[in-house]
Amino acid sequence: ELLWDGLAHTRVRVLVDGEVERNETTLDFELYLAHGIGFGARMLAHTPFGNENLGKLAYGGGLYSTRLVPFARRVRVVAHLPPFDTVSRTFWFIARGVERMPLVLRGSLMPLPPAARLRLYTVRAHAAAPFERVMLANTSAGGAVHAVVQQFDSHNAHYLEGEVRAVIDGRNVALSSGTEDFYLSAFYFDAGEYQTPLAGLTFRSSVLPTETTQASAYRVFDGYDPLVFEHNLTLTWRNGEPSTKPQPTTTTLDAYVFVYEW
């Protein structure tokens, strides 16, 4: 069967160097959302897209990512069906890489230290109140942000007024003046869906920008647009802004933030 609801929500765990127990930053993600695609089954028949970072080239899967996962000794990849899918399924997965080779932050000449590991910070079905600032990632290590994915479900589109902000080594940095700006678009994604190497809008619930109550988007940094920190990083998103008229409603947020840490 090519199109089955559980495929989008299949959980993939990437265990590096003998990891056996899940911790808060283990690479443990839903298959589609990790590729920037939200809302699960509604996206199964999504129009194919692809670039050098990620893509989806078939209705019944065909997802790929060239995300680097550094390791020292070994990598183990495990896939689990979601709890609601009780039928046995056939699943194909290919993992490729190199051994004993130095890694650089993609899109740059910046080397990744040997101790660098890819970590994942998650927000799962958080009901964000109007104007609430939601923590997306918080680390006291040095590192570089690889990518951010968000999925929004609200009753109006004014959550898109919300800023994405960072505190980088103690300095406050505004990364956008609105949510769609963070994803390199403007005016509530008024030109529709797009997928580029740096950013993409993979789903929206309406062709009318002011009625975009549901959306999913991805943003890639790496060396193309580096977001690097020496000692610590805090990354947040706010559900709308106080100047928003009318104000946003409660917004259910899912988010992934992939960070190289060392």
PDB file of C-alpha atoms in Angstrom:
ATOM      1  CA  GLU A   1       0.000   0.000   0.000  1.00  0.00           C
ATOM      2  CA  LEU A   2       1.553   3.303  -1.074  1.00  0.00           C
ATOM      3  CA  LEU A   3      -0.488   5.793   0.934  1.00  0.00           C
ATOM      4  CA  TRP A   4      -0.978   4.855   4.570  1.00  0.00           C
ATOM      5  CA  ASP A   5      -1.562   7.367   7.338  1.00  0.00           C
ATOM      6  CA  GLY A   6       1.124   6.016   9.637  1.00  0.00           C
ATOM      7  CA  LEU A   7       3.938   6.631   7.160  1.00  0.00           C
ATOM      8  CA  ALA A   8       4.036  10.375   7.821  1.00  0.00           C
ATOM      9  CA  HIS A   9       4.120   9.780  11.581  1.00  0.00           C
ATOM     10  CA  THR A  10       6.674   6.958  11.545  1.00  0.00           C
ATOM     11  CA  ARG A  11       9.202   7.687  14.268  1.00  0.00           C
ATOM     12  CA  VAL A  12      12.885   7.431  13.400  1.00  0.00           C
ATOM     13  CA  ARG A  13      15.614   7.311  16.038  1.00  0.00           C
ATOM     14  CA  VAL A  14      19.284   7.832  15.196  1.00  0.00           C
ATOM     15  CA  LEU A  15      21.485   6.470  17.982  1.00  0.00           C
ATOM     16  CA  VAL A  16      25.119   7.564  17.854  1.00  0.00           C
ATOM     17  CA  ASP A  17      28.131   5.918  19.495  1.00  0.00           C
ATOM     18  CA  GLY A  18      26.247   3.425  21.597  1.00  0.00           C
ATOM     19  CA  GLU A  19      23.296   5.573  22.700  1.00  0.00           C
ATOM     20  CA  VAL A  20      20.581   3.283  24.015  1.00  0.00           C
ATOM     21  CA  GLU A  21      18.384   5.479  26.186  1.00  0.00           C
ATOM     22  CA  ARG A  22      16.431   8.424  24.876  1.00  0.00           C
ATOM     23  CA  ASN A  23      17.336  11.793  26.359  1.00  0.00           C
ATOM     24  CA  GLU A  24      15.854  15.186  25.616  1.00  0.00           C
ATOM     25  CA  THR A  25      18.136  15.863  22.647  1.00  0.00           C
ATOM     26  CA  THR A  26      18.340  12.410  21.050  1.00  0.00           C
ATOM     27  CA  LEU A  27      17.598  12.385  17.313  1.00  0.00           C
ATOM     28  CA  ASP A  28      14.059  11.021  17.683  1.00  0.00           C
ATOM     29  CA  PHE A  29      11.639  12.484  15.140  1.00  0.00           C
ATOM     30  CA  GLU A  30       8.553  11.999  12.993  1.00  0.00           C
ATOM     31  CA  LEU A  31       9.600  11.160   9.452  1.00  0.00           C
ATOM     32  CA  TYR A  32       7.714  13.855   7.544  1.00  0.00           C
ATOM     33  CA  LEU A  33       8.112  16.698  10.014  1.00  0.00           C
ATOM     34  CA  ALA A  34      11.872  16.178  10.105  1.00  0.00           C
ATOM     35  CA  HIS A  35      11.804  16.844   6.351  1.00  0.00           C
ATOM     36  CA  GLY A  36       9.916  20.100   6.845  1.00  0.00           C
ATOM     37  CA  ILE A  37       6.504  18.638   5.996  1.00  0.00           C
ATOM     38  CA  GLY A  38       3.678  19.037   8.494  1.00  0.00           C
ATOM     39  CA  PHE A  39       0.173  17.701   8.964  1.00  0.00           C
ATOM     40  CA  GLY A  40       0.972  14.083   8.287  1.00  0.00           C
ATOM     41  CA  ALA A  41      -1.567  12.266   6.151  1.00  0.00           C
ATOM     42  CA  ARG A  42      -2.726  15.444   4.440  1.00  0.00           C
ATOM     43  CA  MET A  43       0.735  15.679   2.926  1.00  0.00           C
ATOM     44  CA  LEU A  44       1.017  12.122   1.589  1.00  0.00           C
ATOM     45  CA  ALA A  45       0.061  13.179  -1.945  1.00  0.00           C
ATOM     46  CA  HIS A  46       2.170  16.331  -1.821  1.00  0.00           C
ATOM     47  CA  THR A  47       3.599  17.658  -5.086  1.00  0.00           C
ATOM     48  CA  PRO A  48       7.189  16.380  -5.385  1.00  0.00           C
ATOM     49  CA  PHE A  49       9.964  18.814  -4.504  1.00  0.00           C
ATOM     50  CA  GLY A  50      13.664  18.618  -3.815  1.00  0.00           C
ATOM     51  CA  ASN A  51      16.921  20.526  -3.392  1.00  0.00           C
ATOM     52  CA  GLU A  52      20.403  19.819  -2.076  1.00  0.00           C
ATOM     53  CA  ASN A  53      19.200  19.681   1.533  1.00  0.00           C
ATOM     54  CA  LEU A  54      15.909  17.754   1.504  1.00  0.00           C
ATOM     55  CA  GLY A  55      13.000  16.641  -0.631  1.00  0.00           C
ATOM     56  CA  LYS A  56      10.034  14.368  -1.227  1.00  0.00           C
ATOM     57  CA  LEU A  57       9.884  12.785  -4.654  1.00  0.00           C
ATOM     58  CA  ALA A  58       7.142  10.148  -4.435  1.00  0.00           C
ATOM     59  CA  TYR A  59       3.595   9.929  -3.131  1.00  0.00           C
ATOM     60  CA  GLY A  60       4.324   6.887  -0.980  1.00  0.00           C
ATOM     61  CA  GLY A  61       7.532   8.216   0.553  1.00  0.00           C
ATOM     62  CA  GLY A  62      10.592   9.118  -1.503  1.00  0.00           C
ATOM     63  CA  LEU A  63      11.884  11.403   1.222  1.00  0.00           C
ATOM     64  CA  TYR A  64      15.556  12.267   1.426  1.00  0.00           C
ATOM     65  CA  SER A  65      17.794  14.447   3.541  1.00  0.00           C
ATOM     66  CA  THR A  66      21.510  15.156   3.214  1.00  0.00           C
ATOM     67  CA  ARG A  67      21.714  16.199   6.885  1.00  0.00           C
ATOM     68  CA  LEU A  68      25.108  15.361   8.396  1.00  0.00           C
ATOM     69  CA  VAL A  69      25.084  13.215  11.556  1.00  0.00           C
ATOM     70  CA  PRO A  70      28.609  13.188  13.057  1.00  0.00           C
ATOM     71  CA  PHE A  71      29.716  10.084  14.959  1.00  0.00           C
ATOM     72  CA  ALA A  72      32.930   8.550  16.278  1.00  0.00           C
ATOM     73  CA  ARG A  73      32.307   4.784  16.346  1.00  0.00           C
ATOM     74  CA  ARG A  74      28.874   3.707  15.132  1.00  0.00           C
ATOM     75  CA  VAL A  75      25.371   4.768  14.150  1.00  0.00           C
ATOM     76  CA  ARG A  76      22.153   2.798  14.630  1.00  0.00           C
ATOM     77  CA  VAL A  77      18.884   3.833  12.942  1.00  0.00           C
ATOM     78  CA  VAL A  78      15.557   2.498  14.237  1.00  0.00           C
ATOM     79  CA  ALA A  79      12.052   3.099  12.845  1.00  0.00           C
ATOM     80  CA  HIS A  80       8.790   2.621  14.766  1.00  0.00           C
ATOM     81  CA  LEU A  81       5.218   2.748  13.531  1.00  0.00           C
ATOM     82  CA  PRO A  82       3.021   5.248  15.374  1.00  0.00           C
ATOM     83  CA  PRO A  83       0.839   3.714  18.107  1.00  0.00           C
ATOM     84  CA  PHE A  84      -2.376   4.099  16.089  1.00  0.00           C
ATOM     85  CA  ASP A  85      -1.035   2.004  13.190  1.00  0.00           C
ATOM     86  CA  THR A  86      -1.467  -1.654  14.168  1.00  0.00           C
ATOM     87  CA  VAL A  87      -0.928  -3.230  10.733  1.00  0.00           C
ATOM     88  CA  SER A  88       2.450  -4.621   9.671  1.00  0.00           C
ATOM     89  CA  ARG A  89       4.100  -2.412   7.056  1.00  0.00           C
ATOM     90  CA  THR A  90       7.049  -2.692   4.676  1.00  0.00           C
ATOM     91  CA  PHE A  91       9.569   0.101   5.132  1.00  0.00           C
ATOM     92  CA  TRP A  92      12.696   0.864   3.076  1.00  0.00           C
ATOM     93  CA  PHE A  93      15.404   3.137   4.447  1.00  0.00           C
ATOM     94  CA  ILE A  94      18.902   3.950   3.146  1.00  0.00           C
ATOM     95  CA  ALA A  95      21.611   5.498   5.325  1.00  0.00           C
ATOM     96  CA  ARG A  96      24.812   6.621   3.640  1.00  0.00           C
ATOM     97  CA  GLY A  97      27.953   8.303   4.864  1.00  0.00           C
ATOM     98  CA  VAL A  98      31.718   8.282   5.162  1.00  0.00           C
ATOM     99  CA  GLU A  99      34.147   7.185   7.850  1.00  0.00           C
ATOM    100  CA  ARG A 100      37.390   8.747   9.093  1.00  0.00           C
ATOM    101  CA  MET A 101      36.803  11.959   7.172  1.00  0.00           C
ATOM    102  CA  PRO A 102      36.707  15.507   8.565  1.00  0.00           C
ATOM    103  CA  LEU A 103      33.352  17.287   8.366  1.00  0.00           C
ATOM    104  CA  VAL A 104      32.654  20.913   7.553  1.00  0.00           C
ATOM    105  CA  LEU A 105      29.531  22.969   8.138  1.00  0.00           C
ATOM    106  CA  ARG A 106      27.749  22.577   4.834  1.00  0.00           C
ATOM    107  CA  GLY A 107      27.920  25.601   2.556  1.00  0.00           C
ATOM    108  CA  SER A 108      31.111  26.858   4.203  1.00  0.00           C
ATOM    109  CA  LEU A 109      34.722  25.975   4.940  1.00  0.00           C
ATOM    110  CA  MET A 110      34.071  25.992   8.702  1.00  0.00           C
ATOM    111  CA  PRO A 111      35.207  22.639  10.135  1.00  0.00           C
ATOM    112  CA  LEU A 112      33.023  20.823  12.636  1.00  0.00           C
ATOM    113  CA  PRO A 113      35.069  19.864  15.708  1.00  0.00           C
ATOM    114  CA  PRO A 114      35.574  16.115  16.249  1.00  0.00           C
ATOM    115  CA  ALA A 115      33.331  16.353  19.321  1.00  0.00           C
ATOM    116  CA  ALA A 116      30.420  17.873  17.359  1.00  0.00           C
ATOM    117  CA  ARG A 117      27.139  15.976  17.573  1.00  0.00           C
ATOM    118  CA  LEU A 118      23.758  16.711  16.028  1.00  0.00           C
ATOM    119  CA  ARG A 119      21.085  17.313  18.686  1.00  0.00           C
ATOM    120  CA  LEU A 120      17.350  17.767  18.327  1.00  0.00           C
ATOM    121  CA  TYR A 121      15.167  20.095  20.419  1.00  0.00           C
ATOM    122  CA  THR A 122      11.434  19.486  20.129  1.00  0.00           C
ATOM    123  CA  VAL A 123       8.141  21.156  20.901  1.00  0.00           C
ATOM    124  CA  ARG A 124       5.234  18.716  20.716  1.00  0.00           C
ATOM    125  CA  ALA A 125       1.614  19.879  20.400  1.00  0.00           C
ATOM    126  CA  HIS A 126       2.133  22.895  22.668  1.00  0.00           C
ATOM    127  CA  ALA A 127      -0.966  25.092  23.023  1.00  0.00           C
ATOM    128  CA  ALA A 128       0.585  28.570  22.876  1.00  0.00           C
ATOM    129  CA  ALA A 129      -1.575  31.328  24.347  1.00  0.00           C
ATOM    130  CA  PRO A 130      -1.829  34.650  22.483  1.00  0.00           C
ATOM    131  CA  PHE A 131       1.500  36.505  22.725  1.00  0.00           C
ATOM    132  CA  GLU A 132       3.155  33.625  24.576  1.00  0.00           C
ATOM    133  CA  ARG A 133       6.857  33.294  23.869  1.00  0.00           C
ATOM    134  CA  VAL A 134       7.660  29.616  23.347  1.00  0.00           C
ATOM    135  CA  MET A 135      11.094  28.127  23.933  1.00  0.00           C
ATOM    136  CA  LEU A 136      12.267  26.296  20.806  1.00  0.00           C
ATOM    137  CA  ALA A 137      15.811  25.442  21.908  1.00  0.00           C
ATOM    138  CA  ASN A 138      18.088  26.156  24.842  1.00  0.00           C
ATOM    139  CA  THR A 139      21.675  24.942  25.156  1.00  0.00           C
ATOM    140  CA  SER A 140      24.738  25.836  27.197  1.00  0.00           C
ATOM    141  CA  ALA A 141      27.174  24.331  24.699  1.00  0.00           C
ATOM    142  CA  GLY A 142      28.920  25.887  21.733  1.00  0.00           C
ATOM    143  CA  GLY A 143      27.649  25.064  18.284  1.00  0.00           C
ATOM    144  CA  ALA A 144      25.714  26.008  15.180  1.00  0.00           C
ATOM    145  CA  VAL A 145      22.044  25.759  14.252  1.00  0.00           C
ATOM    146  CA  HIS A 146      21.413  23.387  11.364  1.00  0.00           C
ATOM    147  CA  ALA A 147      17.663  23.769  10.748  1.00  0.00           C
ATOM    148  CA  VAL A 148      14.300  24.773  12.218  1.00  0.00           C
ATOM    149  CA  VAL A 149      10.904  23.245  11.358  1.00  0.00           C
ATOM    150  CA  GLN A 150       7.558  24.514  12.653  1.00  0.00           C
ATOM    151  CA  GLN A 151       3.963  23.358  12.259  1.00  0.00           C
ATOM    152  CA  PHE A 152       1.164  25.767  13.253  1.00  0.00           C
ATOM    153  CA  ASP A 153      -2.534  25.091  13.844  1.00  0.00           C
ATOM    154  CA  SER A 154      -4.655  28.074  14.883  1.00  0.00           C
ATOM    155  CA  HIS A 155      -8.066  29.724  14.421  1.00  0.00           C
ATOM    156  CA  ASN A 156      -6.766  32.756  12.543  1.00  0.00           C
ATOM    157  CA  ALA A 157      -3.566  33.703  10.718  1.00  0.00           C
ATOM    158  CA  HIS A 158      -2.270  36.324  13.130  1.00  0.00           C
ATOM    159  CA  TYR A 159       0.164  33.952  14.829  1.00  0.00           C
ATOM    160  CA  LEU A 160       2.275  34.780  11.768  1.00  0.00           C
ATOM    161  CA  GLU A 161       3.014  38.211  13.267  1.00  0.00           C
ATOM    162  CA  GLY A 162       5.164  36.476  15.891  1.00  0.00           C
ATOM    163  CA  GLU A 163       8.887  37.173  15.968  1.00  0.00           C
ATOM    164  CA  VAL A 164      11.633  34.572  16.170  1.00  0.00           C
ATOM    165  CA  ARG A 165      14.350  35.748  18.541  1.00  0.00           C
ATOM    166  CA  ALA A 166      17.619  34.362  19.851  1.00  0.00           C
ATOM    167  CA  VAL A 167      19.919  35.036  22.762  1.00  0.00           C
ATOM    168  CA  ILE A 168      23.394  34.190  21.456  1.00  0.00           C
ATOM    169  CA  ASP A 169      26.172  34.223  24.045  1.00  0.00           C
ATOM    170  CA  GLY A 170      24.161  36.716  26.080  1.00  0.00           C
ATOM    171  CA  ARG A 171      23.252  38.998  23.156  1.00  0.00           C
ATOM    172  CA  ASN A 172      19.630  39.485  22.112  1.00  0.00           C
ATOM    173  CA  VAL A 173      19.208  38.976  18.369  1.00  0.00           C
ATOM    174  CA  ALA A 174      15.985  39.485  16.378  1.00  0.00           C
ATOM    175  CA  LEU A 175      15.921  36.849  13.645  1.00  0.00           C
ATOM    176  CA  SER A 176      12.689  38.116  12.084  1.00  0.00           C
ATOM    177  CA  SER A 177       9.969  40.749  12.379  1.00  0.00           C
ATOM    178  CA  GLY A 178       7.312  38.092  11.747  1.00  0.00           C
ATOM    179  CA  THR A 179       7.089  34.335  11.405  1.00  0.00           C
ATOM    180  CA  GLU A 180       6.959  34.272   7.613  1.00  0.00           C
ATOM    181  CA  ASP A 181      10.015  36.575   7.510  1.00  0.00           C
ATOM    182  CA  PHE A 182      11.994  33.940   9.402  1.00  0.00           C
ATOM    183  CA  TYR A 183      11.176  31.569   6.545  1.00  0.00           C
ATOM    184  CA  LEU A 184      12.369  34.175   4.007  1.00  0.00           C
ATOM    185  CA  SER A 185       8.857  35.064   2.782  1.00  0.00           C
ATOM    186  CA  ALA A 186       6.577  38.033   3.496  1.00  0.00           C
ATOM    187  CA  PHE A 187       2.956  39.159   3.880  1.00  0.00           C
ATOM    188  CA  TYR A 188       1.621  35.933   5.400  1.00  0.00           C
ATOM    189  CA  PHE A 189       3.213  33.769   2.666  1.00  0.00           C
ATOM    190  CA  ASP A 190       1.092  35.555   0.045  1.00  0.00           C
ATOM    191  CA  ALA A 191       2.877  33.893  -2.924  1.00  0.00           C
ATOM    192  CA  GLY A 192       1.995  30.391  -1.723  1.00  0.00           C
ATOM    193  CA  GLU A 193       4.061  27.283  -1.144  1.00  0.00           C
ATOM    194  CA  TYR A 194       7.743  27.192  -2.081  1.00  0.00           C
ATOM    195  CA  GLN A 195      10.782  25.010  -1.354  1.00  0.00           C
ATOM    196  CA  THR A 196      14.321  26.400  -1.652  1.00  0.00           C
ATOM    197  CA  PRO A 197      17.616  25.158  -0.175  1.00  0.00           C
ATOM    198  CA  LEU A 198      17.369  27.764   2.603  1.00  0.00           C
ATOM    199  CA  ALA A 199      13.653  27.818   3.404  1.00  0.00           C
ATOM    200  CA  GLY A 200      10.278  26.482   2.400  1.00  0.00           C
ATOM    201  CA  LEU A 201       6.559  26.602   3.061  1.00  0.00           C
ATOM    202  CA  THR A 202       5.406  23.014   2.583  1.00  0.00           C
ATOM    203  CA  PHE A 203       1.762  23.376   3.565  1.00  0.00           C
ATOM    204  CA  ARG A 204      -0.849  26.049   4.134  1.00  0.00           C
ATOM    205  CA  SER A 205      -4.543  25.592   4.685  1.00  0.00           C
ATOM    206  CA  SER A 206      -5.791  28.357   2.377  1.00  0.00           C
ATOM    207  CA  VAL A 207      -4.690  30.224  -0.723  1.00  0.00           C
ATOM    208  CA  LEU A 208      -5.848  33.394   1.061  1.00  0.00           C
ATOM    209  CA  PRO A 209      -2.972  34.627   3.265  1.00  0.00           C
ATOM    210  CA  THR A 210      -5.281  36.007   5.966  1.00  0.00           C
ATOM    211  CA  GLU A 211      -6.971  32.589   6.254  1.00  0.00           C
ATOM    212  CA  THR A 212      -3.785  30.568   6.668  1.00  0.00           C
ATOM    213  CA  THR A 213      -4.799  28.962   9.955  1.00  0.00           C
ATOM    214  CA  GLN A 214      -2.503  25.969   9.399  1.00  0.00           C
ATOM    215  CA  ALA A 215       1.013  25.973   7.971  1.00  0.00           C
ATOM    216  CA  SER A 216       4.304  24.095   8.061  1.00  0.00           C
ATOM    217  CA  ALA A 217       7.695  25.476   7.090  1.00  0.00           C
ATOM    218  CA  TYR A 218      11.423  24.769   7.306  1.00  0.00           C
ATOM    219  CA  ARG A 219      14.544  26.949   7.551  1.00  0.00           C
ATOM    220  CA  VAL A 220      18.117  25.731   6.935  1.00  0.00           C
ATOM    221  CA  PHE A 221      21.138  27.633   8.270  1.00  0.00           C
ATOM    222  CA  ASP A 222      24.403  25.611   8.230  1.00  0.00           C
ATOM    223  CA  GLY A 223      27.161  27.551   6.484  1.00  0.00           C
ATOM    224  CA  TYR A 224      24.818  29.148   3.955  1.00  0.00           C
ATOM    225  CA  ASP A 225      23.524  31.566   6.585  1.00  0.00           C
ATOM    226  CA  PRO A 226      25.461  30.650   9.742  1.00  0.00           C
ATOM    227  CA  LEU A 227      23.840  30.908  13.158  1.00  0.00           C
ATOM    228  CA  VAL A 228      26.851  30.083  15.331  1.00  0.00           C
ATOM    229  CA  PHE A 229      27.343  30.456  19.083  1.00  0.00           C
ATOM    230  CA  GLU A 230      30.349  29.970  21.364  1.00  0.00           C
ATOM    231  CA  HIS A 231      28.851  29.376  24.798  1.00  0.00           C
ATOM    232  CA  ASN A 232      25.049  29.251  24.767  1.00  0.00           C
ATOM    233  CA  LEU A 233      21.935  29.734  22.686  1.00  0.00           C
ATOM    234  CA  THR A 234      18.267  30.327  23.429  1.00  0.00           C
ATOM    235  CA  LEU A 235      15.806  30.328  20.523  1.00  0.00           C
ATOM    236  CA  THR A 236      12.158  31.426  20.921  1.00  0.00           C
ATOM    237  CA  TRP A 237       9.023  32.106  18.888  1.00  0.00           C
ATOM    238  CA  ARG A 238       6.087  34.265  19.958  1.00  0.00           C
ATOM    239  CA  ASN A 239       2.450  33.589  19.085  1.00  0.00           C
ATOM    240  CA  GLY A 240       1.680  36.941  17.468  1.00  0.00           C
ATOM    241  CA  GLU A 241       2.732  40.356  18.678  1.00  0.00           C
ATOM    242  CA  PRO A 242       0.934  42.729  21.088  1.00  0.00           C
ATOM    243  CA  SER A 243       0.359  45.231  18.272  1.00  0.00           C
ATOM    244  CA  THR A 244      -1.535  42.593  16.249  1.00  0.00           C
ATOM    245  CA  LYS A 245      -5.139  43.546  15.412  1.00  0.00           C
ATOM    246  CA  PRO A 246      -7.106  41.360  15.735  1.00  0.00           C
ATOM    247  CA  GLN A 247      -5.037  39.392  18.175  1.00  0.00           C
ATOM    248  CA  PRO A 248      -4.012  35.775  17.553  1.00  0.00           C
ATOM    249  CA  THR A 249      -5.835  32.860  19.111  1.00  0.00           C
ATOM    250  CA  THR A 250      -4.327  29.892  20.918  1.00  0.00           C
ATOM    251  CA  THR A 251      -1.993  28.178  18.449  1.00  0.00           C
ATOM    252  CA  THR A 252      -0.910  24.543  18.616  1.00  0.00           C
ATOM    253  CA  LEU A 253       2.789  24.413  17.808  1.00  0.00           C
ATOM    254  CA  ASP A 254       5.048  21.515  16.877  1.00  0.00           C
ATOM    255  CA  ALA A 255       8.690  22.362  16.252  1.00  0.00           C
ATOM    256  CA  TYR A 256      12.053  20.731  15.595  1.00  0.00           C
ATOM    257  CA  VAL A 257      15.370  22.533  16.002  1.00  0.00           C
ATOM    258  CA  PHE A 258      18.444  20.622  14.825  1.00  0.00           C
ATOM    259  CA  VAL A 259      21.659  21.933  16.372  1.00  0.00           C
ATOM    260  CA  TYR A 260      25.291  20.887  16.052  1.00  0.00           C
ATOM    261  CA  GLU A 261      26.821  21.099  19.523  1.00  0.00           C
ATOM    262  CA  TRP A 262      30.375  20.722  20.763  1.00  0.00           C
TER     263      TRP A 262
END
